[in-house]
Amino acid sequence: MRIILFEFKEGMMIALRAIASNKIRAMLTMLGIFIGVTVVVTMSTAIKGIDNSFQQGISSLGSDVLYIDKWAWFSNVEWWKMRNRRNITMDEFEKFKNLAKLPVAVAPVINTVQTVKYQERRVENVFINGSNADYVKTTNFSFSEGRFYSEIESSGSRQVAVIGSEIAKKLFPNISALDKTIKIGGENFRIVGVLAEQGSFILGPWNPDNQIYVPIGTIFKNFASNRWRSITINVRAAGPAMVEETKAEAEGIMRKVRGLSYDQENDFSINQQEGLQENYNSVVGVIQIAGLFITGLSLFVGAIGIMNIMFVSVKERTKEIGLRKAIGAKRRTILAQFLLESSVICLVGGLAGLIAAVILSMLINQFIPTSIQIGSVILGIGISLITGIVSGIAPAYTAAKMDPVEALRYE
Amino acid sequence: MNIINIEHITKIYKVGLEEVHALRDVSLRIDKNEYVAIMGPSGSGKSTLMNMLGCLDTPTSGKYEFKGVSVSEMTDNELAKIRNKEIGFVFQTFNLLARSDAVHNVELPLIYAGIPTAERRERAIQALIDVGLKDRLHHKPNELSGGQRQRVAIARALVTNPSIILADEPTGNLDSKTGEEIMGLFHEIHEKGNTIILVTHEEYIAEHAARIVRLKDGLIESDERVERRYIPKIKTTVAQ
Ligand SMILES: Nc1ncnc2c1ncn2[C@@H]1O[C@H](COP(=O)(O)OP(=O)(O)O)[C@@H](O)[C@H]1O
Ligand SMILES: [Mg+2]
């Protein structure tokens, strides 16, 4: 045991000397490993972050909510066909609401993007979501202050607003937002509620934290151009088990409201979070495969590069190897020397890759909250060690089995 | 007691279909504290014999006993161990590690002998002082003259206290004056009780030895004790 430790230490010293005496070459050799480890660790960190955010975001949508829309979220219906569909109107919504028996809540929704101001503070490009008092029942919102706007406020198109937590943070960093009057697109709205953090970063502007909720009538009244836009009807089923039935009913009612005959296809779409999940899974799947491919490729190229350079290095040092053998180095000592050299090169490259990945992850963290997983650190180090050993073994073996006389004669 | 005992050794190299008989039938005994010069024209098998004696190579046939132990039956690891502990090599081309200083070059065999760092440093420095390189401990080979490089190589050969020193044309790459100085150093080493085998093809170098073995075409032509040439006492610790 003591001897193995001694040989390891001395082999390491020799390897370090060899690397130190040709730093530039060693650095170039490291490049492949460096890139590979950077990619694999950053990728897994980013995917982890995206995944967390997505799962959080999607749960805020509710798995039993249907979205009746002019547009399909995911479908193979041609874009121009959907473009030519009739807009869904408030009138259709009223009829739908009166006929639908199964949903626990039905809400019309229209969005507009406006600048929001409170005194000197302002937030640009805020999604203003117009709906009715039932809208809150189609979500899983919770409130940090106040309440959602009431039936009376919505049917009366009162200038009241519920704001997301991020908006509250930006406009009211130190004080309560409740009962303050803000300007939305220049119009005064009184805040009646502030949402608790929903935490679904992946949704970006669609994130409830970044939105403001107002009665739908105020949108038509203040931002007139929206009167001619299609609305969405949010329909909440009585639990996930009722989704299919509710969907069938909704389809029937919409066809009836729109007066479609049996041979006409739907001129509307009924969307679901499920489609989002499926789509997300396939996108992440593609990203993962692409990442795996890039990583695999750069590691492969890196390994070949290291093997190549190690072969050159062994060849160049033939005489040195001969000398070492002549003065008593055993085969395994020479083998260890070169294996350690390639392992150290890879390990250093891998560690540099990890550092780069940490920096990149901190950048990513600006957009998606995430952190490097201990698993990916171990993975990165493991990959670089294994690459070092795998790509070093053949050159090291060549060196170890050299005939000392031949090696000493080499010019 | 003899250190080296070889009997009827042959060495055949196969080059393609041709066989090169580097050594045909060589028998030789060398005792402790002998100073032997091996001479002969180029290609006569001197280096081949040296490699054999130094356990770097094994004979095609014949018997080789080193200190009474048969070398032909040794494994690679055992040969490495013998080379490390019993044999000190000095080469014509010095064979120093270019990027390492004198001390590291000299301590190299001690690393393979498993000597701890502090002790081998000390021994390496002492060996360098012994060959007169007290002021050159941390010079790299390219910062040293040819003679100084060969001194480093000799220190490396001596540092393990080997049973024999094998020097294959140690002055071949040096001018005659520096060559003489190196021979003076070998003389001192011999005086201290070491056994030296030296390959050379120059008579004036061989004259330092007490015994000259002449090789020709892989055979020993003559093996005789000779009158040693007078060696001026060179104080190696000051000579540069
Ligand atoms: N590795 C080898 N392969 C083939 N032939 C060799 C090899 N080493 C030496 N020889 C041949 O063996 C003979 C003796 O070589 P060597 O011992 O080096 O001679 P010297 O050192 O006396 O000049 C020469 O003819 C040489 O060409
Ligand atoms: Mg020769």
PDB file of C-alpha atoms and ligand atoms in Angstrom, chain A residues 409, chain B residues 42-48 92 168-169 199 201, ligand 2:
ATOM      1  CA  ARG A 409      18.998   3.943 -29.835  1.00  0.00           C
TER       2      ARG A 409
ATOM      3  CA  SER B  42      32.510   0.066 -35.037  1.00  0.00           C
ATOM      4  CA  GLY B  43      29.910  -2.679 -35.375  1.00  0.00           C
ATOM      5  CA  SER B  44      32.031  -5.251 -33.549  1.00  0.00           C
ATOM      6  CA  GLY B  45      29.378  -5.765 -30.871  1.00  0.00           C
ATOM      7  CA  LYS B  46      30.668  -3.553 -28.053  1.00  0.00           C
ATOM      8  CA  SER B  47      27.339  -1.895 -27.319  1.00  0.00           C
ATOM      9  CA  THR B  48      25.490  -5.145 -27.654  1.00  0.00           C
ATOM     10  CA  GLN B  92      27.834   8.661 -24.942  1.00  0.00           C
ATOM     11  CA  ASP B 168      29.525   3.198 -23.411  1.00  0.00           C
ATOM     12  CA  GLU B 169      31.907   5.631 -25.129  1.00  0.00           C
ATOM     13  CA  VAL B 199      33.617   0.970 -24.081  1.00  0.00           C
ATOM     14  CA  HIS B 201      37.529   2.803 -29.631  1.00  0.00           C
TER      15      HIS B 201
HETATM   16 MG    MG C   2      28.337   1.251 -29.930  1.00  0.00          MG
END
